[in-house]
Amino acid sequence: MAPSSASATPTAYVRPLIMGVVNVTPDSFSDGGAWFAPGAAIAHAQQLVADGAAILDIGGESTRPGAVRPAEDEEWRRTIPVIRAVIDLGVPVSIDTMRSRVAAAAIEAGASIVNDVSGGLADPEMGRVVAQAGVDYVAMHWRGHSVDMQSRAVYGDIVAEVTAELQERVEALRAAGVAAERIILDPGFGFAKLAQHNWDLLRGLDVLVALGHRVLVGTSRKKFLGLVGRSAQTERPALERDTATAVTSAYAAENRAWAVRVHDVRSTVDAFDVAEALAGWTP
Ligand code: PMM
């Protein structure tokens, strides 16, 4: 008897890396400043690694819609001591910053990835600093600072526009000397995007992946995940969006994302385990 499709040859499944978020901020939308004290941030980073994070992303600036920027020295004070403290946990450390001087200090402290939500647009020196250091660089899709970014959430074809705008960033970064293989692209969920834009962008993730760069997906706890189903009437609070995040993480994995950036690592580990079991993967 011919094998049924249910027992067909396992499909190739590549498990994305999980980047665990450590927001050293008093005002992040996703965790309300729970990790603002350095000791709390360090303990949280240890827990994320124990849970399965393969990268730690340390940030000192909240980018929630409407957020006001901290001064550069304040961002430095929030992030650099935490990076120094977590650098020996055994996973690569990423600095979430739009400022080249904070990025340079973080690299000096041991960070090997610069995660810039502005894709180099906020600080003209960023490309040069990253090129000189030879580190990985996440270029996220961005249309301006958080204080008024939602006024720029105007698109015809969002997938095509985000892809084209990221391609422009790649060209600018390469012109600044950043090696193509160091550039990781991120569609920037929630940044200058309304709820429907985020769904359209996630559905079109394969278009961005097809550019050939590694792709990072950051849907974790974002507002559009709090507006689905029965909770659409009353927005679900950020801390109750981890199951929805695990589902979008699994979708990102199916569509060959390189990594997902999440706050709750355990639920995304679960989602990836389930996807692997379905794909017939055995350890
Ligand atoms: N989102 C936030 C912050 N940094 N970095 C990348 N690369 N991608 C994102 O989607 C992203 C980011 C905002 O979320 P947070 O304040 O909870 O960290």
Coordinates of C-alpha atoms and ligand atoms in Angstrom, one line a residue:
M1 CA 0.0 0.0 0.0
A2 CA 1.3 3.4 -0.9
P3 CA 2.2 5.5 2.2
S4 CA -0.4 8.1 3.1
S5 CA 0.6 11.7 3.0
A6 CA 0.6 11.6 6.8
S7 CA 3.6 9.4 6.8
A8 CA 5.5 11.2 4.0
T9 CA 9.2 11.9 4.2
P10 CA 9.9 14.6 6.9
T11 CA 10.3 18.1 5.4
A12 CA 13.4 20.1 6.0
Y13 CA 12.7 22.3 9.0
V14 CA 15.2 24.9 10.2
R15 CA 14.5 26.1 13.7
P16 CA 14.9 29.9 14.0
L17 CA 17.0 31.3 16.8
I18 CA 15.2 32.9 19.7
M19 CA 16.3 36.4 20.7
G20 CA 15.2 37.1 24.3
V21 CA 14.3 40.7 25.1
V22 CA 15.8 42.6 28.0
N23 CA 14.3 46.1 28.2
V24 CA 16.3 48.2 30.7
T25 CA 13.7 50.9 30.5
P26 CA 11.1 52.4 32.9
D27 CA 8.4 52.7 30.2
S28 CA 8.3 49.7 27.7
F29 CA 4.8 48.8 26.6
S30 CA 5.5 45.1 26.9
D31 CA 6.7 44.7 30.4
G32 CA 6.1 48.0 32.1
G33 CA 9.6 48.6 33.3
A34 CA 9.9 45.3 35.3
W35 CA 13.6 45.0 34.4
F36 CA 14.7 48.6 34.8
A37 CA 16.9 47.9 37.9
P38 CA 20.3 46.4 36.7
G39 CA 20.0 43.5 39.1
A40 CA 16.5 42.7 37.8
A41 CA 17.7 43.0 34.2
I42 CA 20.6 40.6 34.8
A43 CA 18.5 38.0 36.6
H44 CA 15.9 38.2 33.8
A45 CA 18.7 37.7 31.2
Q46 CA 19.8 34.6 33.0
Q47 CA 16.3 33.2 33.1
L48 CA 15.8 33.9 29.3
V49 CA 19.0 31.9 28.6
A50 CA 17.8 29.1 30.9
D51 CA 14.5 29.1 29.0
G52 CA 16.3 28.7 25.6
A53 CA 17.2 32.1 24.3
A54 CA 20.1 31.9 21.8
I55 CA 20.7 35.6 21.7
L56 CA 20.0 38.4 24.3
D57 CA 18.8 41.8 23.1
I58 CA 19.6 44.5 25.6
G59 CA 17.8 47.9 25.1
G60 CA 17.7 51.2 27.0
E61 CA 15.2 53.1 24.9
S62 CA 11.5 52.4 24.8
T63 CA 10.1 52.7 21.2
R64 CA 6.4 52.3 22.0
P65 CA 4.2 54.6 20.0
G66 CA 4.5 58.1 21.4
A67 CA 7.7 57.4 23.5
V68 CA 10.1 60.3 24.3
R69 CA 13.8 59.4 23.8
P70 CA 16.2 59.2 26.8
A71 CA 19.4 61.2 26.6
E72 CA 22.4 59.4 25.1
D73 CA 24.3 59.2 28.4
E74 CA 21.2 57.8 30.2
E75 CA 20.8 55.1 27.5
W76 CA 24.5 54.3 28.0
R77 CA 24.1 54.0 31.8
R78 CA 21.1 51.7 31.4
T79 CA 22.6 49.3 28.9
I80 CA 26.4 49.0 29.2
P81 CA 26.7 47.7 32.8
V82 CA 24.0 45.1 32.0
I83 CA 25.9 44.0 28.8
R84 CA 29.1 43.7 30.9
A85 CA 27.3 41.5 33.4
V86 CA 25.6 39.2 30.9
I87 CA 28.4 38.8 28.4
D88 CA 29.6 35.5 30.0
L89 CA 26.2 33.8 29.9
G90 CA 27.3 31.9 26.8
V91 CA 25.0 33.5 24.2
P92 CA 25.7 36.4 21.8
V93 CA 24.5 39.8 23.0
S94 CA 22.8 42.3 20.8
I95 CA 22.5 46.0 21.6
D96 CA 19.1 47.5 20.7
T97 CA 20.0 51.1 19.9
M98 CA 19.7 53.8 17.2
R99 CA 22.8 55.6 18.5
S100 CA 26.3 54.8 17.0
R101 CA 28.1 55.8 20.2
V102 CA 26.0 53.5 22.3
A103 CA 26.5 50.8 19.7
A104 CA 30.3 51.3 19.9
A105 CA 30.4 51.2 23.7
A106 CA 28.3 48.0 23.6
I107 CA 30.6 46.4 21.1
E108 CA 33.5 47.3 23.3
A109 CA 31.7 45.6 26.2
G110 CA 31.3 42.5 24.1
A111 CA 28.1 42.8 22.1
S112 CA 28.3 41.1 18.7
I113 CA 25.1 42.3 17.1
V114 CA 23.8 45.9 16.7
N115 CA 20.0 45.9 16.5
D116 CA 19.0 49.3 15.1
V117 CA 15.2 49.8 14.8
S118 CA 15.9 52.8 12.5
G119 CA 18.0 50.7 10.0
G120 CA 20.7 53.4 10.1
L121 CA 18.3 56.4 9.5
A122 CA 18.5 57.9 13.0
D123 CA 22.3 58.2 13.2
P124 CA 24.3 58.8 10.0
E125 CA 27.4 57.4 11.8
M126 CA 25.9 54.0 12.5
G127 CA 26.9 52.3 9.2
R128 CA 30.5 53.3 9.6
V129 CA 30.8 52.2 13.2
V130 CA 29.2 48.8 12.4
A131 CA 31.4 48.4 9.3
Q132 CA 34.5 49.1 11.3
A133 CA 33.6 46.7 14.0
G134 CA 32.6 43.9 11.6
V135 CA 29.6 42.9 13.7
D136 CA 26.2 41.7 12.7
Y137 CA 23.7 44.4 12.1
V138 CA 19.9 44.3 12.2
A139 CA 18.3 46.9 9.9
M140 CA 14.6 47.3 10.8
H141 CA 12.0 49.0 8.7
W142 CA 11.4 52.4 10.2
R143 CA 9.8 55.7 9.1
G144 CA 10.7 58.0 12.0
H145 CA 10.9 58.3 15.7
S146 CA 8.2 56.8 17.9
V147 CA 6.8 60.1 19.1
D148 CA 4.8 60.5 15.9
M149 CA 5.5 57.4 13.8
Q150 CA 1.9 56.2 13.5
S151 CA 1.1 59.3 11.4
R152 CA 3.4 57.7 8.8
A153 CA 1.5 54.4 8.6
V154 CA 0.3 55.0 5.1
Y155 CA 0.8 52.3 2.5
G156 CA -0.5 51.2 -0.9
D157 CA 1.2 47.8 -1.0
I158 CA 2.9 47.3 2.3
V159 CA 4.9 44.3 1.5
A160 CA 6.4 45.9 -1.6
E161 CA 7.0 49.2 0.1
V162 CA 8.7 47.8 3.2
T163 CA 10.8 45.5 1.0
A164 CA 11.9 48.4 -1.2
E165 CA 12.6 50.7 1.7
L166 CA 14.7 48.0 3.4
Q167 CA 16.6 47.4 0.1
E168 CA 17.5 51.1 0.1
R169 CA 18.9 50.7 3.6
V170 CA 20.9 47.7 2.5
E171 CA 22.4 49.8 -0.3
A172 CA 23.3 52.7 2.1
L173 CA 24.8 50.3 4.6
R174 CA 26.9 48.5 1.9
A175 CA 28.1 51.9 0.7
A176 CA 29.2 52.6 4.3
G177 CA 31.3 49.4 4.2
V178 CA 29.0 46.9 5.9
A179 CA 29.4 43.4 4.4
A180 CA 26.2 42.0 2.9
E181 CA 26.3 38.9 4.9
R182 CA 26.4 40.9 8.1
I183 CA 23.0 42.6 7.4
I184 CA 19.9 41.1 8.9
L185 CA 16.5 42.5 7.8
D186 CA 13.5 43.1 10.0
P187 CA 10.1 44.2 8.7
G188 CA 9.5 46.3 11.9
F189 CA 6.1 45.1 13.2
G190 CA 4.2 47.9 14.9
F191 CA 6.5 50.7 13.7
A192 CA 4.5 53.1 11.6
K193 CA 2.0 50.3 11.0
L194 CA -1.6 49.9 11.9
A195 CA -3.0 46.5 12.9
Q196 CA -4.0 45.4 9.4
H197 CA -0.6 46.4 8.0
N198 CA 1.1 44.0 10.4
W199 CA -1.1 41.1 9.3
D200 CA -0.4 41.9 5.7
L201 CA 3.3 42.2 6.3
L202 CA 3.5 38.9 8.2
R203 CA 1.5 37.1 5.5
G204 CA 4.1 38.4 2.9
L205 CA 7.2 37.5 5.0
D206 CA 8.4 35.2 2.2
V207 CA 8.9 38.2 -0.1
L208 CA 11.4 39.7 2.4
V209 CA 13.1 36.3 3.0
A210 CA 13.6 36.0 -0.8
L211 CA 16.0 38.9 -0.8
G212 CA 18.6 36.5 0.6
H213 CA 19.4 38.2 3.9
R214 CA 18.7 36.6 7.3
V215 CA 15.3 37.9 8.6
L216 CA 14.4 38.7 12.2
V217 CA 10.7 38.8 13.2
G218 CA 9.6 40.9 16.2
T219 CA 5.9 40.5 16.7
S220 CA 6.2 39.8 20.5
R221 CA 3.3 41.3 22.6
K222 CA 2.6 43.9 19.9
K223 CA -0.7 45.7 19.9
F224 CA -2.1 44.0 16.8
L225 CA -1.9 40.7 18.7
G226 CA -4.1 42.1 21.4
L227 CA -6.8 43.0 18.9
V228 CA -7.8 39.6 17.5
G229 CA -10.8 37.3 18.2
R230 CA -13.0 37.9 21.1
S231 CA -10.6 40.4 22.6
A232 CA -11.1 42.7 19.6
Q233 CA -13.7 44.6 21.6
T234 CA -11.4 45.2 24.5
E235 CA -7.7 45.1 23.7
R236 CA -5.9 42.2 25.4
P237 CA -3.1 43.5 27.8
A238 CA 0.5 43.1 26.6
L239 CA 1.3 40.4 29.2
E240 CA -1.5 38.3 27.8
R241 CA -0.2 38.2 24.3
D242 CA 2.4 35.4 24.6
T243 CA 0.3 32.6 23.2
A244 CA -0.5 34.8 20.2
T245 CA 3.2 35.6 19.9
A246 CA 4.1 31.8 19.9
V247 CA 1.7 31.4 17.0
T248 CA 3.2 34.1 15.0
S249 CA 6.7 32.8 15.9
A250 CA 5.7 29.4 14.4
Y251 CA 4.4 31.1 11.3
A252 CA 7.7 33.0 11.0
A253 CA 9.6 29.6 11.3
E254 CA 7.5 28.1 8.6
N255 CA 8.5 31.0 6.4
R256 CA 12.2 30.6 7.1
A257 CA 12.8 33.5 9.4
W258 CA 16.3 33.3 10.8
A259 CA 15.3 34.4 14.3
V260 CA 12.4 35.7 16.4
R261 CA 12.6 38.4 19.0
V262 CA 10.4 37.6 22.0
H263 CA 9.7 38.5 25.6
D264 CA 8.5 35.1 26.8
V265 CA 11.0 32.5 25.5
R266 CA 9.3 29.4 26.9
S267 CA 6.1 29.7 24.8
T268 CA 8.0 30.2 21.6
V269 CA 10.3 27.1 22.4
D270 CA 7.0 25.1 22.8
A271 CA 5.8 26.4 19.4
F272 CA 9.0 25.4 17.7
D273 CA 9.0 22.0 19.3
V274 CA 5.5 21.4 18.0
A275 CA 6.5 22.6 14.5
E276 CA 9.5 20.3 14.5
A277 CA 7.4 17.3 15.6
L278 CA 5.0 18.0 12.8
A279 CA 7.8 18.3 10.3
G280 CA 9.0 14.8 11.4
W281 CA 12.3 16.1 12.8
T282 CA 14.0 13.9 15.3
P283 CA 16.8 14.9 17.6
Ligands
PMM1 N1 10.5 46.0 18.6 C1 10.8 46.7 19.7 C2 12.1 47.0 20.0 N2 13.1 46.6 19.3 N3 14.0 45.4 17.4 C3 13.7 44.7 16.3 N4 14.8 44.3 15.6 N5 12.5 44.4 15.9 C4 11.4 44.8 16.6 O1 10.3 44.4 16.2 C5 11.6 45.5 17.8 C6 12.9 45.9 18.2 C7 9.6 47.2 20.5 O2 9.2 46.2 21.4 P1 9.8 46.2 23.0 O3 9.7 47.6 23.4 O4 8.9 45.3 23.7 O5 11.1 45.7 23.0

